[in-house]
Tab-separated table of C-alpha atoms in Angstrom:
chain	number	residue	atom	x	y	z
Z	242	SER	CA	-0.733	15.737	39.574
Z	243	GLN	CA	-3.800	14.564	37.357
Z	244	GLN	CA	-5.973	17.169	35.772
Z	245	GLY	CA	-8.778	15.107	34.840
Z	246	GLU	CA	-10.582	12.558	36.751
Z	247	GLU	CA	-12.423	9.865	34.829
Z	248	ASP	CA	-15.652	7.984	35.520
Z	249	PRO	CA	-16.278	5.252	35.831
Z	250	GLN	CA	-12.755	3.632	36.431
Z	251	ALA	CA	-14.038	0.451	34.848
Z	252	LEU	CA	-16.767	-0.217	32.666
Z	253	SER	CA	-17.928	-3.821	31.439
Z	254	ILE	CA	-20.513	-4.052	28.745
Z	255	GLN	CA	-21.823	-6.310	25.935
Z	256	GLU	CA	-20.921	-6.051	22.246
Z	257	GLY	CA	-23.568	-3.892	20.698
Z	258	GLU	CA	-24.273	-1.811	23.556
Z	259	ASN	CA	-23.330	1.832	24.242
Z	260	ALA	CA	-20.381	3.037	26.581
Z	261	THR	CA	-20.210	6.291	28.012
Z	262	MET	CA	-17.112	7.558	29.774
Z	263	ASN	CA	-16.857	10.909	31.630
Z	264	CYS	CA	-14.173	13.296	32.513
Z	265	SER	CA	-13.849	16.231	34.801
Z	266	TYR	CA	-11.070	18.723	35.030
Z	267	LYS	CA	-10.094	21.493	37.120
Z	268	THR	CA	-8.681	24.389	35.132
Z	269	SER	CA	-9.553	26.427	32.067
Z	270	ILE	CA	-8.840	24.751	28.877
Z	271	ASN	CA	-7.980	25.252	25.260
Z	272	ASN	CA	-9.092	21.813	24.224
Z	273	LEU	CA	-9.959	18.438	25.182
Z	274	GLN	CA	-8.721	15.348	23.632
Z	275	TRP	CA	-9.594	11.548	24.082
Z	276	TYR	CA	-7.136	8.884	23.595
Z	277	ARG	CA	-7.166	5.209	23.576
Z	278	GLN	CA	-4.589	2.705	25.034
Z	279	ASN	CA	-4.359	-0.878	24.282
Z	280	SER	CA	-2.468	-3.360	26.755
Z	281	GLY	CA	-0.830	-0.441	28.680
Z	282	ARG	CA	1.361	0.589	25.701
Z	283	GLY	CA	1.172	3.515	23.535
Z	284	LEU	CA	-1.842	5.832	23.053
Z	285	VAL	CA	-3.762	6.579	20.042
Z	286	HIS	CA	-5.443	9.815	19.507
Z	287	LEU	CA	-9.164	9.561	18.819
Z	288	ILE	CA	-10.729	13.015	18.922
Z	289	LEU	CA	-10.413	16.588	19.848
Z	290	ILE	CA	-12.972	19.053	20.756
Z	291	ARG	CA	-11.959	22.813	21.218
Z	292	SER	CA	-13.199	24.792	24.235
Z	293	ASN	CA	-15.760	26.844	22.065
Z	294	GLU	CA	-17.226	23.365	20.844
Z	295	ARG	CA	-20.178	21.640	22.581
Z	296	GLU	CA	-20.219	18.365	20.690
Z	297	LYS	CA	-18.233	16.536	18.006
Z	298	HIS	CA	-18.964	13.338	16.081
Z	299	SER	CA	-16.450	10.882	14.467
Z	300	GLY	CA	-17.783	7.540	13.267
Z	301	ARG	CA	-19.159	5.757	16.392
Z	302	LEU	CA	-17.629	8.237	18.730
Z	303	ARG	CA	-19.336	11.234	20.090
Z	304	VAL	CA	-17.810	13.745	22.544
Z	305	THR	CA	-19.451	16.475	24.330
Z	306	LEU	CA	-17.760	19.227	26.508
Z	307	ASP	CA	-19.432	21.369	28.956
Z	308	THR	CA	-17.063	24.064	30.079
Z	309	SER	CA	-19.357	25.397	32.700
Z	310	LYS	CA	-19.144	22.127	34.529
Z	311	LYS	CA	-15.578	21.493	33.450
Z	312	SER	CA	-16.503	18.085	32.112
Z	313	SER	CA	-16.533	16.031	28.941
Z	314	SER	CA	-18.162	12.815	27.903
Z	315	LEU	CA	-17.229	10.155	25.321
Z	316	LEU	CA	-19.898	8.031	23.894
Z	317	ILE	CA	-19.086	4.978	21.987
Z	318	THR	CA	-22.106	3.565	20.058
Z	319	ALA	CA	-22.805	-0.164	19.024
Z	320	SER	CA	-19.622	-1.335	20.764
Z	321	ARG	CA	-17.418	-4.077	19.480
Z	322	ALA	CA	-15.009	-6.449	21.098
Z	323	ALA	CA	-12.139	-4.608	19.467
Z	324	ASP	CA	-13.149	-1.450	21.497
Z	325	THR	CA	-11.652	-3.104	24.674
Z	326	ALA	CA	-9.201	-0.674	26.150
Z	327	SER	CA	-8.434	1.865	28.370
Z	328	TYR	CA	-9.708	5.500	27.470
Z	329	PHE	CA	-7.993	8.763	28.601
Z	330	CYS	CA	-9.061	12.287	28.378
Z	331	ALA	CA	-6.362	14.964	28.169
Z	332	THR	CA	-6.704	18.828	28.464
Z	333	GLY	CA	-4.636	21.374	26.495
Z	334	ASP	CA	-4.306	24.521	28.998
Z	335	THR	CA	-5.002	27.944	27.886
Z	336	GLY	CA	-1.642	29.185	29.163
Z	337	THR	CA	1.309	27.580	27.257
Z	338	ALA	CA	-1.259	25.609	25.112
Z	339	SER	CA	1.549	23.285	24.608
Z	340	LYS	CA	1.032	20.474	27.199
Z	341	LEU	CA	-1.694	17.879	27.599
Z	342	THR	CA	-2.707	16.916	31.101
Z	343	PHE	CA	-4.058	13.207	31.037
Z	344	GLY	CA	-6.738	11.774	33.269
Z	345	THR	CA	-6.816	8.508	35.207
Z	346	GLY	CA	-8.422	6.675	32.697
Z	347	THR	CA	-11.314	4.517	32.019
Z	348	ARG	CA	-10.778	0.546	31.515
Z	349	LEU	CA	-13.556	-0.684	28.913
Z	350	GLN	CA	-14.332	-4.486	28.568
Z	351	VAL	CA	-16.596	-5.257	25.861
Z	352	THR	CA	-17.733	-8.840	25.849
Z	353	LEU	CA	-19.354	-10.893	23.217
M	54	GLY	CA	7.160	7.375	7.367
M	55	ALA	CA	7.772	5.435	10.448
M	56	GLY	CA	6.077	6.258	13.715
M	57	VAL	CA	7.493	7.036	17.077
M	58	SER	CA	10.102	4.176	18.291
M	59	GLN	CA	11.436	3.683	21.785
M	60	SER	CA	14.108	1.566	22.938
M	61	PRO	CA	14.340	-0.640	24.637
M	62	SER	CA	10.817	-2.181	24.783
M	63	ASN	CA	11.566	-3.632	28.417
M	64	LYS	CA	14.461	-2.947	30.735
M	65	VAL	CA	14.991	-4.505	33.963
M	66	THR	CA	17.682	-3.065	36.349
M	67	GLU	CA	18.813	-3.169	39.910
M	68	LYS	CA	18.146	-0.677	42.301
M	69	GLY	CA	20.825	2.125	42.216
M	70	LYS	CA	21.957	1.579	38.758
M	71	ASP	CA	21.536	4.311	36.053
M	72	VAL	CA	19.203	3.719	32.993
M	73	GLU	CA	18.913	5.384	29.572
M	74	LEU	CA	15.686	5.200	27.607
M	75	ARG	CA	15.964	6.382	23.821
M	76	CYS	CA	13.168	7.991	21.900
M	77	ASP	CA	13.180	8.369	17.994
M	78	PRO	CA	10.184	10.769	17.049
M	79	ILE	CA	8.812	11.061	13.803
M	80	SER	CA	10.916	12.730	11.216
M	81	GLY	CA	10.212	16.515	11.057
M	82	HIS	CA	8.185	16.736	14.540
M	83	THR	CA	9.270	19.599	16.320
M	84	ALA	CA	7.745	18.663	19.714
M	85	LEU	CA	8.714	15.544	22.050
M	86	TYR	CA	7.256	14.891	25.320
M	87	TRP	CA	8.140	12.091	27.650
M	88	TYR	CA	5.456	10.808	30.179
M	89	ARG	CA	5.603	8.004	32.751
M	90	GLN	CA	2.703	5.736	33.429
M	91	SER	CA	2.527	3.679	36.546
M	92	LEU	CA	0.771	0.487	36.804
M	93	GLY	CA	-3.022	1.205	36.235
M	94	GLN	CA	-2.474	4.994	36.407
M	95	GLY	CA	-2.857	7.818	34.119
M	96	LEU	CA	-0.077	9.546	32.426
M	97	GLU	CA	2.292	11.840	34.110
M	98	PHE	CA	3.976	14.674	32.270
M	99	LEU	CA	7.715	14.666	32.577
M	100	ILE	CA	9.445	16.933	30.143
M	101	TYR	CA	8.461	18.637	26.901
M	102	PHE	CA	10.887	19.738	24.019
M	103	GLN	CA	9.693	22.197	21.475
M	104	GLY	CA	12.355	23.270	18.561
M	105	ASN	CA	15.257	25.091	20.157
M	106	SER	CA	13.437	26.557	22.981
M	107	ALA	CA	14.585	25.677	26.516
M	108	PRO	CA	12.698	22.399	27.442
M	109	ASP	CA	9.786	22.357	30.083
M	110	LYS	CA	11.198	20.236	32.784
M	111	SER	CA	8.485	21.138	35.303
M	112	GLY	CA	7.378	17.439	35.439
M	113	LEU	CA	10.566	15.940	36.394
M	114	PRO	CA	9.931	14.084	39.815
M	115	SER	CA	13.612	14.596	40.966
M	116	ASP	CA	17.003	15.507	40.120
M	117	ARG	CA	17.915	11.890	39.212
M	118	PHE	CA	15.874	12.404	35.970
M	119	SER	CA	17.198	14.278	32.966
M	120	ALA	CA	16.721	14.312	29.277
M	121	GLU	CA	18.331	15.459	26.223
M	122	ARG	CA	17.160	15.992	22.662
M	123	THR	CA	20.193	15.947	20.178
M	124	GLY	CA	19.828	17.669	16.961
M	125	GLY	CA	16.254	18.428	17.406
M	126	SER	CA	15.380	14.608	16.744
M	127	VAL	CA	16.439	11.777	18.935
M	128	SER	CA	15.820	12.017	22.764
M	129	THR	CA	17.199	10.347	25.641
M	130	LEU	CA	15.719	10.046	29.074
M	131	THR	CA	18.308	9.260	31.795
M	132	ILE	CA	17.393	7.997	35.328
M	133	GLN	CA	20.450	8.051	37.796
M	134	ARG	CA	20.418	5.807	40.964
M	135	THR	CA	17.010	3.983	40.198
M	136	GLN	CA	14.668	3.337	42.871
M	137	GLN	CA	11.837	0.782	42.813
M	138	GLU	CA	9.372	3.644	42.535
M	139	ASP	CA	10.772	4.407	39.364
M	140	SER	CA	9.325	1.067	37.831
M	141	ALA	CA	6.799	2.243	35.038
M	142	VAL	CA	6.124	2.441	31.440
M	143	TYR	CA	8.042	5.361	30.055
M	144	LEU	CA	6.194	6.663	27.000
M	145	CYS	CA	7.402	9.188	24.343
M	146	ALA	CA	5.416	11.405	21.906
M	147	SER	CA	6.027	13.719	19.221
M	148	ARG	CA	4.040	16.341	17.641
M	149	GLY	CA	4.244	18.208	14.224
M	150	GLY	CA	3.321	21.624	15.483
M	151	PRO	CA	3.527	23.695	18.534
M	152	ARG	CA	-0.070	23.966	19.413
M	153	SER	CA	-1.572	21.554	21.755
M	154	THR	CA	-4.536	21.080	19.217
M	155	ASP	CA	-2.060	19.219	17.040
M	156	THR	CA	-2.127	15.547	17.447
M	157	GLN	CA	0.421	13.798	19.683
M	158	TYR	CA	1.723	10.602	18.447
M	159	PHE	CA	2.915	8.086	20.994
M	160	GLY	CA	5.558	5.323	20.778
M	161	PRO	CA	5.055	1.802	22.163
M	162	GLY	CA	6.779	2.758	25.539
M	163	THR	CA	9.962	1.525	27.545
M	164	ARG	CA	8.749	-0.789	30.531
M	165	LEU	CA	11.181	-0.207	33.194
M	166	THR	CA	11.357	-2.513	36.190
M	167	VAL	CA	13.681	-1.833	39.023
M	168	LEU	CA	14.478	-4.655	41.344
């Protein structure tokens, strides 16, 4: 079963705009990660935020984590057509701390 | 070195046949995962190998699914008596360390179509 539910399922914006994707999860976590997938193939790791962190930045990416609400958001600023992809959140649990459980993904379309 | 590789990239088979999917992880990575992704869906965890420990098979959907990891390196996912609902992209990932905070590196996947 999926740990994370992402919202929206699909997002279409114009180049230069910001894109915000949200992820909610159900159980206690050790960390939360965001991945990107192009064309339904392999995933690429984008950013990791630990459970004791609230915000993290990497280039045009900004991730927030609210453990009280069991939610995270990924913000992509100044989007580009090349950002078109599916974005998944994945949680590492506090138990085995070895597995990631992936959300259902947000499909982002950036148009010129 | 090279990233995670998987073969074949595409596999079409008839219902009832067995299939083997291969994953070559990044050299030296101790952890290896298999996931399944149905069309338009998220990733479903199947099985996890960590070093010489017993694999975590908790995600395998039925006893038709099995996986091996030989010599701590290459892994093979076997699906016996394939069914149409097995059609999906099967993704393999490897990780250099034992912690979930270590980055997983994904292969390009094998797209399995069961007719």
